[in-house]
Amino acid sequence: MLTRSALIYLSRQEGLKEFAARFRPFKKLTTRFVAGETIDEAAAAIQELNAEGCSASFDHLNESVANSAEAEAEVKEYLQILNRIDETGINCNVSIKLTQFGLELDPELAYRNSRAVVEDAARRENFVRVDMEGSNVTQLTIDIFKRLRAEFGLDDVGIVLQSYLRRTYADAQELVKLPARIRICKGAYNEPPEVAFPNKKDVDENYVRVMQLLLSSGIYHGIATHDPKMIGATIDFVQRQGISKGTFEFQMLYGVRRDLQRQLAKDGYNLRVYVPYGKHWYPYFMRRLAERPANIWFVLKNLLKG
Ligand SMILES: Cc1cc2nc3c(=O)[nH]c(=O)nc-3n(C[C@H](O)[C@H](O)[C@H](O)COP(=O)(O)OP(=O)(O)OC[C@H]3O[C@@H](n4cnc5c(N)ncnc54)[C@H](O)[C@@H]3O)c2cc1C
C-alpha cells in the first residue's frame, strides 16, 4: 500500500517526468504499456488487436496541461485520431481526460474543447469516453459529462466511475437514469480515506455492486478490470441473469494480462483494449507500476541489465 502511494506520488513530480523522459533505458521499458509516440504506431498496435478479435480505445497521453494552447493542441490531436480511425477502418473509439483539455485552468475551456471532440466523433458515428481522474475533479468531470450528454446521444459520449470512491454507487444510480454508458474501474489515484475505501476488500465489493447495477440497466457498459475475481463475478452474474454477452464489454489496458484478453475474446466476450500513446507517458506509466509491485522488479531488472 505504501509502495502504491509512493509511486503515485512520484507520478505527479514534474522534475522526475523530465528526467525519465530523457533516460533512455527507462523509456524503452514503457513499450510494455505504451503503444509508441505517434498515432501511426498506436494505429498499428490497434490493427494487431483487432486481428485478435479485440476492439480498442485510443488514448493520447497528456494530463494537467499548462495552458490553453496546449489544451487546444490536444483537441487537434484527437481530431486527427478520429480521422485516422475512419481512414484506416480500425475498430476503435477514443478516451479523453478533461485535465488534458484544460479542466484545471478553466472548466469552461475543458467543456468547449471536449465538446469539439465529441461533436466530431458523433458526426463520424464514433464514441468518446471521458476518463475519470483524481477526486478533486470528480464532480467537475461529471458536470461537464452531463452537459455533453444533454447535447449528444447515448452512443456518442460516456463516462468512467471508480469503485474505490465512496460516492460512486450513488453516481452510478443517477447516471444510469440519464441514461449514460459507464466504464466501471477500481480507480488509480491516491485518495484520502474520507473519499475512497482504503481497503481492497471494500473496493472490490463496491465494484461488484456497481457492476451488477450497470449490467441490470440494459445499457451497453464497460467492465474495466484485470482482476480474475471481478471478471469471474461478472461472468457469474450475467449467466445467472441471462444477460447476453453482446450487451456489454470487458475492458483492459494495453500490455496487461494479454493472456486473459485473448481468452475472453476467444470465449466470445466483447473485449476492448485501452491503447495509450504519446510522449507524455510518465504519469500513466508510474500508475501502472503502482498497480502491481512485481512491475517494479520488472523495471529494476531491466534497468540493471542496461
Ligand atoms: C480499460 C481501462 C480503463 C481505465 N480507466 C481508468 C480511469 O479512467 N480512471 C482511473 O482512475 N483508472 C482507470 N483505470 C485503471 C483502474 O482504475 C485500475 O487502477 C487498474 O485497472 C487496476 O485494477 P484492476 O481492476 O485490474 O485490479 P487489481 O486488483 O489492481 O489487479 C488485479 C490483477 O490484475 C493484474 N494487474 C492489474 N494491474 C496491472 C498492471 N499495471 N500490470 C500488470 N498486471 C496488472 C495483476 O495480475 C493483479 O493481481 C482503467 C483501467 C482499465 C482496464
mmCIF file of C-alpha atoms in Angstrom, residues 5-291:
data_model
loop_
_atom_site.group_PDB
_atom_site.id
_atom_site.type_symbol
_atom_site.label_atom_id
_atom_site.label_comp_id
_atom_site.label_asym_id
_atom_site.label_seq_id
_atom_site.Cartn_x
_atom_site.Cartn_y
_atom_site.Cartn_z
ATOM 1 C CA SER A 5 1.124 5.639 -2.612
ATOM 2 C CA ALA A 6 4.813 6.406 -3.123
ATOM 3 C CA LEU A 7 4.677 5.557 -6.829
ATOM 4 C CA ILE A 8 1.515 7.570 -7.361
ATOM 5 C CA TYR A 9 3.174 10.469 -5.527
ATOM 6 C CA LEU A 10 6.208 10.153 -7.825
ATOM 7 C CA SER A 11 3.906 10.069 -10.859
ATOM 8 C CA ARG A 12 2.990 13.687 -10.076
ATOM 9 C CA GLN A 13 6.558 15.013 -9.760
ATOM 10 C CA GLU A 14 7.353 17.265 -12.715
ATOM 11 C CA GLY A 15 11.159 17.116 -12.268
ATOM 12 C CA LEU A 16 11.191 13.325 -12.431
ATOM 13 C CA LYS A 17 8.984 13.448 -15.508
ATOM 14 C CA GLU A 18 11.660 15.422 -17.363
ATOM 15 C CA PHE A 19 14.425 13.132 -16.140
ATOM 16 C CA ALA A 20 12.562 9.910 -17.023
ATOM 17 C CA ALA A 21 11.706 11.149 -20.496
ATOM 18 C CA ARG A 22 15.415 11.681 -21.222
ATOM 19 C CA PHE A 23 16.618 8.460 -19.599
ATOM 20 C CA ARG A 24 16.724 6.004 -22.498
ATOM 21 C CA PRO A 25 16.614 2.627 -20.679
ATOM 22 C CA PHE A 26 13.543 3.790 -18.716
ATOM 23 C CA LYS A 27 11.842 4.994 -21.866
ATOM 24 C CA LYS A 28 12.451 1.643 -23.532
ATOM 25 C CA LEU A 29 10.555 -0.095 -20.739
ATOM 26 C CA THR A 30 7.428 1.911 -21.378
ATOM 27 C CA THR A 31 6.816 -0.026 -24.592
ATOM 28 C CA ARG A 32 5.216 -2.706 -22.452
ATOM 29 C CA PHE A 33 2.342 -0.347 -21.528
ATOM 30 C CA VAL A 34 2.532 2.399 -24.166
ATOM 31 C CA ALA A 35 1.996 1.731 -27.879
ATOM 32 C CA GLY A 36 4.545 4.242 -29.170
ATOM 33 C CA GLU A 37 4.783 8.004 -29.537
ATOM 34 C CA THR A 38 2.765 8.583 -32.700
ATOM 35 C CA ILE A 39 -0.760 7.985 -33.997
ATOM 36 C CA ASP A 40 0.699 5.658 -36.642
ATOM 37 C CA GLU A 41 2.383 3.443 -34.060
ATOM 38 C CA ALA A 42 -0.779 3.255 -31.960
ATOM 39 C CA ALA A 43 -2.925 2.528 -35.043
ATOM 40 C CA ALA A 44 -0.586 -0.349 -35.968
ATOM 41 C CA ALA A 45 -0.932 -1.799 -32.437
ATOM 42 C CA ILE A 46 -4.708 -1.471 -32.694
ATOM 43 C CA GLN A 47 -4.727 -3.260 -36.038
ATOM 44 C CA GLU A 48 -2.997 -6.207 -34.354
ATOM 45 C CA LEU A 49 -5.512 -6.192 -31.510
ATOM 46 C CA ASN A 50 -8.384 -6.086 -33.998
ATOM 47 C CA ALA A 51 -6.895 -9.124 -35.753
ATOM 48 C CA GLU A 52 -7.068 -10.959 -32.395
ATOM 49 C CA GLY A 53 -10.753 -10.122 -32.067
ATOM 50 C CA CYS A 54 -10.368 -7.150 -29.677
ATOM 51 C CA SER A 55 -11.627 -3.610 -30.183
ATOM 52 C CA ALA A 56 -9.663 -0.656 -28.762
ATOM 53 C CA SER A 57 -9.800 2.833 -27.322
ATOM 54 C CA PHE A 58 -7.227 5.394 -28.485
ATOM 55 C CA ASP A 59 -5.710 7.493 -25.694
ATOM 56 C CA HIS A 60 -3.307 10.360 -26.309
ATOM 57 C CA LEU A 61 -1.218 10.606 -23.159
ATOM 58 C CA ASN A 62 -1.239 14.022 -21.607
ATOM 59 C CA GLU A 63 -2.870 15.347 -18.466
ATOM 60 C CA SER A 64 -2.971 18.551 -16.468
ATOM 61 C CA VAL A 65 -1.886 20.761 -19.376
ATOM 62 C CA ALA A 66 -0.179 24.057 -18.505
ATOM 63 C CA ASN A 67 -2.005 26.494 -20.789
ATOM 64 C CA SER A 68 -4.869 26.865 -23.253
ATOM 65 C CA ALA A 69 -2.602 26.471 -26.299
ATOM 66 C CA GLU A 70 -1.553 23.028 -25.051
ATOM 67 C CA ALA A 71 -5.197 22.127 -24.456
ATOM 68 C CA GLU A 72 -6.095 23.197 -27.984
ATOM 69 C CA ALA A 73 -3.246 21.113 -29.380
ATOM 70 C CA GLU A 74 -4.875 18.135 -27.648
ATOM 71 C CA VAL A 75 -8.148 18.822 -29.445
ATOM 72 C CA LYS A 76 -6.292 18.862 -32.773
ATOM 73 C CA GLU A 77 -4.592 15.584 -31.899
ATOM 74 C CA TYR A 78 -7.940 13.931 -31.158
ATOM 75 C CA LEU A 79 -9.495 15.242 -34.376
ATOM 76 C CA GLN A 80 -6.573 13.654 -36.211
ATOM 77 C CA ILE A 81 -7.097 10.393 -34.339
ATOM 78 C CA LEU A 82 -10.792 10.301 -35.257
ATOM 79 C CA ASN A 83 -9.889 10.986 -38.868
ATOM 80 C CA ARG A 84 -7.256 8.237 -38.819
ATOM 81 C CA ILE A 85 -9.748 5.745 -37.380
ATOM 82 C CA ASP A 86 -12.057 6.452 -40.321
ATOM 83 C CA GLU A 87 -9.241 6.313 -42.878
ATOM 84 C CA THR A 88 -7.878 3.005 -41.619
ATOM 85 C CA GLY A 89 -11.209 1.418 -40.683
ATOM 86 C CA ILE A 90 -9.829 0.157 -37.362
ATOM 87 C CA ASN A 91 -12.352 -0.897 -34.701
ATOM 88 C CA CYS A 92 -11.695 1.782 -32.140
ATOM 89 C CA ASN A 93 -13.163 4.655 -30.129
ATOM 90 C CA VAL A 94 -11.333 7.344 -28.122
ATOM 91 C CA SER A 95 -10.737 8.085 -24.432
ATOM 92 C CA ILE A 96 -10.058 11.623 -23.221
ATOM 93 C CA LYS A 97 -9.075 13.246 -19.940
ATOM 94 C CA LEU A 98 -10.646 16.595 -19.128
ATOM 95 C CA THR A 99 -7.455 17.900 -17.456
ATOM 96 C CA GLN A 100 -5.865 17.317 -20.857
ATOM 97 C CA PHE A 101 -8.376 19.803 -22.253
ATOM 98 C CA GLY A 102 -7.729 22.418 -19.565
ATOM 99 C CA LEU A 103 -10.055 21.427 -16.693
ATOM 100 C CA GLU A 104 -7.663 22.713 -14.040
ATOM 101 C CA LEU A 105 -7.209 26.018 -15.887
ATOM 102 C CA ASP A 106 -10.860 26.735 -16.579
ATOM 103 C CA PRO A 107 -13.750 24.238 -16.631
ATOM 104 C CA GLU A 108 -15.444 26.170 -19.473
ATOM 105 C CA LEU A 109 -12.328 25.707 -21.607
ATOM 106 C CA ALA A 110 -12.388 21.957 -20.904
ATOM 107 C CA TYR A 111 -16.084 21.850 -21.769
ATOM 108 C CA ARG A 112 -15.577 23.665 -25.095
ATOM 109 C CA ASN A 113 -12.563 21.541 -26.019
ATOM 110 C CA SER A 114 -14.180 18.222 -25.146
ATOM 111 C CA ARG A 115 -17.352 19.307 -26.911
ATOM 112 C CA ALA A 116 -15.382 19.848 -30.153
ATOM 113 C CA VAL A 117 -14.083 16.278 -29.963
ATOM 114 C CA VAL A 118 -17.463 14.752 -29.091
ATOM 115 C CA GLU A 119 -19.104 16.681 -31.926
ATOM 116 C CA ASP A 120 -16.615 15.335 -34.449
ATOM 117 C CA ALA A 121 -16.908 11.793 -33.067
ATOM 118 C CA ALA A 122 -20.732 11.959 -33.229
ATOM 119 C CA ARG A 123 -20.574 13.127 -36.844
ATOM 120 C CA ARG A 124 -18.372 10.130 -37.617
ATOM 121 C CA GLU A 125 -20.609 7.787 -35.576
ATOM 122 C CA ASN A 126 -17.766 7.126 -33.186
ATOM 123 C CA PHE A 127 -17.726 7.362 -29.380
ATOM 124 C CA VAL A 128 -15.828 9.394 -26.773
ATOM 125 C CA ARG A 129 -15.170 8.059 -23.284
ATOM 126 C CA VAL A 130 -14.434 10.672 -20.631
ATOM 127 C CA ASP A 131 -11.864 9.109 -18.270
ATOM 128 C CA MET A 132 -12.119 9.786 -14.541
ATOM 129 C CA GLU A 133 -9.170 11.403 -12.751
ATOM 130 C CA GLY A 134 -8.435 12.444 -9.145
ATOM 131 C CA SER A 135 -11.262 13.177 -6.699
ATOM 132 C CA ASN A 136 -10.516 16.928 -6.841
ATOM 133 C CA VAL A 137 -12.132 16.882 -10.297
ATOM 134 C CA THR A 138 -14.770 14.131 -9.958
ATOM 135 C CA GLN A 139 -17.755 16.493 -9.645
ATOM 136 C CA LEU A 140 -16.473 18.852 -12.363
ATOM 137 C CA THR A 141 -15.976 15.872 -14.683
ATOM 138 C CA ILE A 142 -19.488 14.564 -14.031
ATOM 139 C CA ASP A 143 -20.968 18.052 -14.528
ATOM 140 C CA ILE A 144 -19.233 18.512 -17.898
ATOM 141 C CA PHE A 145 -20.175 14.996 -18.938
ATOM 142 C CA LYS A 146 -23.841 15.722 -18.155
ATOM 143 C CA ARG A 147 -23.737 18.836 -20.348
ATOM 144 C CA LEU A 148 -22.182 16.838 -23.177
ATOM 145 C CA ARG A 149 -24.691 14.040 -22.715
ATOM 146 C CA ALA A 150 -27.573 16.542 -22.833
ATOM 147 C CA GLU A 151 -26.362 17.697 -26.260
ATOM 148 C CA PHE A 152 -25.203 14.386 -27.706
ATOM 149 C CA GLY A 153 -26.540 10.842 -27.800
ATOM 150 C CA LEU A 154 -26.062 7.810 -25.552
ATOM 151 C CA ASP A 155 -23.790 6.275 -28.195
ATOM 152 C CA ASP A 156 -21.718 9.440 -28.679
ATOM 153 C CA VAL A 157 -20.256 10.026 -25.218
ATOM 154 C CA GLY A 158 -19.784 8.037 -21.998
ATOM 155 C CA ILE A 159 -18.027 8.384 -18.658
ATOM 156 C CA VAL A 160 -15.920 6.431 -16.137
ATOM 157 C CA LEU A 161 -16.647 5.734 -12.458
ATOM 158 C CA GLN A 162 -14.191 4.373 -9.870
ATOM 159 C CA SER A 163 -15.310 1.769 -7.336
ATOM 160 C CA TYR A 164 -12.812 2.993 -4.707
ATOM 161 C CA LEU A 165 -14.810 6.208 -4.264
ATOM 162 C CA ARG A 166 -17.480 6.128 -1.568
ATOM 163 C CA ARG A 167 -19.775 8.278 -3.728
ATOM 164 C CA THR A 168 -19.674 6.000 -6.788
ATOM 165 C CA TYR A 169 -22.715 3.780 -6.206
ATOM 166 C CA ALA A 170 -24.923 6.880 -5.891
ATOM 167 C CA ASP A 171 -23.301 8.410 -9.009
ATOM 168 C CA ALA A 172 -23.931 5.193 -10.947
ATOM 169 C CA GLN A 173 -27.608 5.179 -9.896
ATOM 170 C CA GLU A 174 -28.005 8.778 -11.036
ATOM 171 C CA LEU A 175 -26.082 8.481 -14.311
ATOM 172 C CA VAL A 176 -27.795 5.281 -15.406
ATOM 173 C CA LYS A 177 -31.092 7.207 -15.266
ATOM 174 C CA LEU A 178 -29.846 9.776 -17.848
ATOM 175 C CA PRO A 179 -29.230 7.183 -19.439
ATOM 176 C CA ALA A 180 -25.426 7.023 -19.767
ATOM 177 C CA ARG A 181 -22.821 4.492 -20.817
ATOM 178 C CA ILE A 182 -20.402 3.927 -17.962
ATOM 179 C CA ARG A 183 -16.999 2.278 -17.643
ATOM 180 C CA ILE A 184 -16.504 0.966 -14.133
ATOM 181 C CA CYS A 185 -12.901 0.595 -12.927
ATOM 182 C CA LYS A 186 -11.336 0.403 -9.451
ATOM 183 C CA GLY A 187 -9.517 3.767 -9.578
ATOM 184 C CA ALA A 188 -5.832 4.612 -9.991
ATOM 185 C CA TYR A 189 -5.109 7.752 -7.910
ATOM 186 C CA ASN A 190 -4.078 8.425 -4.303
ATOM 187 C CA GLU A 191 -7.214 9.312 -2.391
ATOM 188 C CA PRO A 192 -7.805 10.048 1.311
ATOM 189 C CA PRO A 193 -9.939 7.587 3.327
ATOM 190 C CA GLU A 194 -12.739 10.173 3.646
ATOM 191 C CA VAL A 195 -13.441 9.897 -0.069
ATOM 192 C CA ALA A 196 -12.143 6.430 -1.003
ATOM 193 C CA PHE A 197 -12.284 2.997 0.658
ATOM 194 C CA PRO A 198 -8.787 2.297 1.992
ATOM 195 C CA ASN A 199 -9.239 -1.499 1.916
ATOM 196 C CA LYS A 200 -9.151 -3.562 -1.281
ATOM 197 C CA LYS A 201 -11.971 -5.762 0.042
ATOM 198 C CA ASP A 202 -14.367 -2.775 0.142
ATOM 199 C CA VAL A 203 -13.215 -1.508 -3.280
ATOM 200 C CA ASP A 204 -13.896 -4.967 -4.732
ATOM 201 C CA GLU A 205 -17.287 -5.287 -3.016
ATOM 202 C CA ASN A 206 -18.312 -1.900 -4.338
ATOM 203 C CA TYR A 207 -17.055 -2.877 -7.810
ATOM 204 C CA VAL A 208 -19.341 -5.918 -7.835
ATOM 205 C CA ARG A 209 -22.336 -3.881 -6.598
ATOM 206 C CA VAL A 210 -21.825 -1.227 -9.285
ATOM 207 C CA MET A 211 -21.181 -3.860 -11.989
ATOM 208 C CA GLN A 212 -24.492 -5.544 -11.099
ATOM 209 C CA LEU A 213 -26.346 -2.227 -11.148
ATOM 210 C CA LEU A 214 -24.869 -1.354 -14.550
ATOM 211 C CA LEU A 215 -25.468 -4.706 -16.195
ATOM 212 C CA SER A 216 -29.070 -4.796 -14.969
ATOM 213 C CA SER A 217 -29.774 -1.482 -16.715
ATOM 214 C CA GLY A 218 -29.869 -2.818 -20.285
ATOM 215 C CA ILE A 219 -27.371 -0.109 -21.353
ATOM 216 C CA TYR A 220 -24.074 -1.074 -23.046
ATOM 217 C CA HIS A 221 -21.417 -0.568 -20.324
ATOM 218 C CA GLY A 222 -17.676 -1.292 -19.944
ATOM 219 C CA ILE A 223 -16.382 -3.567 -17.190
ATOM 220 C CA ALA A 224 -12.737 -2.488 -16.910
ATOM 221 C CA THR A 225 -10.511 -4.777 -14.839
ATOM 222 C CA HIS A 226 -7.749 -7.386 -14.986
ATOM 223 C CA ASP A 227 -8.828 -8.908 -11.706
ATOM 224 C CA PRO A 228 -9.884 -12.528 -12.285
ATOM 225 C CA LYS A 229 -12.236 -12.213 -9.262
ATOM 226 C CA MET A 230 -14.091 -9.239 -10.763
ATOM 227 C CA ILE A 231 -14.216 -10.933 -14.167
ATOM 228 C CA GLY A 232 -15.491 -14.151 -12.573
ATOM 229 C CA ALA A 233 -18.173 -12.233 -10.634
ATOM 230 C CA THR A 234 -19.266 -10.533 -13.854
ATOM 231 C CA ILE A 235 -19.490 -13.769 -15.849
ATOM 232 C CA ASP A 236 -21.324 -15.436 -12.994
ATOM 233 C CA PHE A 237 -23.809 -12.547 -12.767
ATOM 234 C CA VAL A 238 -24.582 -12.366 -16.497
ATOM 235 C CA GLN A 239 -25.030 -16.128 -16.682
ATOM 236 C CA ARG A 240 -27.416 -16.152 -13.709
ATOM 237 C CA GLN A 241 -29.398 -13.198 -15.061
ATOM 238 C CA GLY A 242 -29.481 -14.437 -18.658
ATOM 239 C CA ILE A 243 -27.734 -11.247 -19.862
ATOM 240 C CA SER A 244 -26.270 -11.833 -23.301
ATOM 241 C CA LYS A 245 -22.528 -11.484 -23.986
ATOM 242 C CA GLY A 246 -23.085 -8.894 -26.695
ATOM 243 C CA THR A 247 -24.718 -6.345 -24.368
ATOM 244 C CA PHE A 248 -21.569 -5.229 -22.510
ATOM 245 C CA GLU A 249 -17.797 -5.300 -22.896
ATOM 246 C CA PHE A 250 -14.798 -6.150 -20.766
ATOM 247 C CA GLN A 251 -12.000 -3.604 -20.985
ATOM 248 C CA MET A 252 -8.295 -3.961 -20.194
ATOM 249 C CA LEU A 253 -5.129 -1.919 -20.562
ATOM 250 C CA TYR A 254 -2.591 -2.352 -23.345
ATOM 251 C CA GLY A 255 0.121 -4.790 -22.256
ATOM 252 C CA VAL A 256 -1.653 -6.004 -19.112
ATOM 253 C CA ARG A 257 -2.837 -9.641 -18.893
ATOM 254 C CA ARG A 258 -2.760 -10.258 -22.641
ATOM 255 C CA ASP A 259 -3.405 -13.944 -21.923
ATOM 256 C CA LEU A 260 -6.701 -13.036 -20.260
ATOM 257 C CA GLN A 261 -7.561 -10.592 -23.048
ATOM 258 C CA ARG A 262 -7.158 -13.301 -25.681
ATOM 259 C CA GLN A 263 -9.047 -15.857 -23.601
ATOM 260 C CA LEU A 264 -12.093 -13.630 -23.075
ATOM 261 C CA ALA A 265 -12.193 -12.701 -26.773
ATOM 262 C CA LYS A 266 -11.929 -16.403 -27.632
ATOM 263 C CA ASP A 267 -14.800 -17.173 -25.262
ATOM 264 C CA GLY A 268 -16.982 -14.765 -27.227
ATOM 265 C CA TYR A 269 -16.948 -11.771 -24.864
ATOM 266 C CA ASN A 270 -16.516 -8.266 -26.235
ATOM 267 C CA LEU A 271 -13.055 -7.119 -25.179
ATOM 268 C CA ARG A 272 -11.772 -3.577 -25.628
ATOM 269 C CA VAL A 273 -8.144 -2.657 -25.038
ATOM 270 C CA TYR A 274 -7.207 0.846 -23.915
ATOM 271 C CA VAL A 275 -4.256 1.870 -26.078
ATOM 272 C CA PRO A 276 -2.211 4.849 -24.855
ATOM 273 C CA TYR A 277 0.453 6.538 -26.954
ATOM 274 C CA GLY A 278 2.417 9.770 -26.914
ATOM 275 C CA LYS A 279 5.413 11.494 -25.406
ATOM 276 C CA HIS A 280 3.835 12.275 -22.023
ATOM 277 C CA TRP A 281 3.868 8.703 -20.789
ATOM 278 C CA TYR A 282 5.459 9.260 -17.362
ATOM 279 C CA PRO A 283 2.403 9.647 -15.031
ATOM 280 C CA TYR A 284 0.495 6.883 -16.830
ATOM 281 C CA PHE A 285 3.482 4.528 -16.655
ATOM 282 C CA MET A 286 4.039 5.218 -12.948
ATOM 283 C CA ARG A 287 0.377 4.472 -12.150
ATOM 284 C CA ARG A 288 0.751 1.105 -13.935
ATOM 285 C CA LEU A 289 3.809 0.330 -11.790
ATOM 286 C CA ALA A 290 1.845 1.273 -8.684
ATOM 287 C CA GLU A 291 -0.865 -1.262 -9.523
#
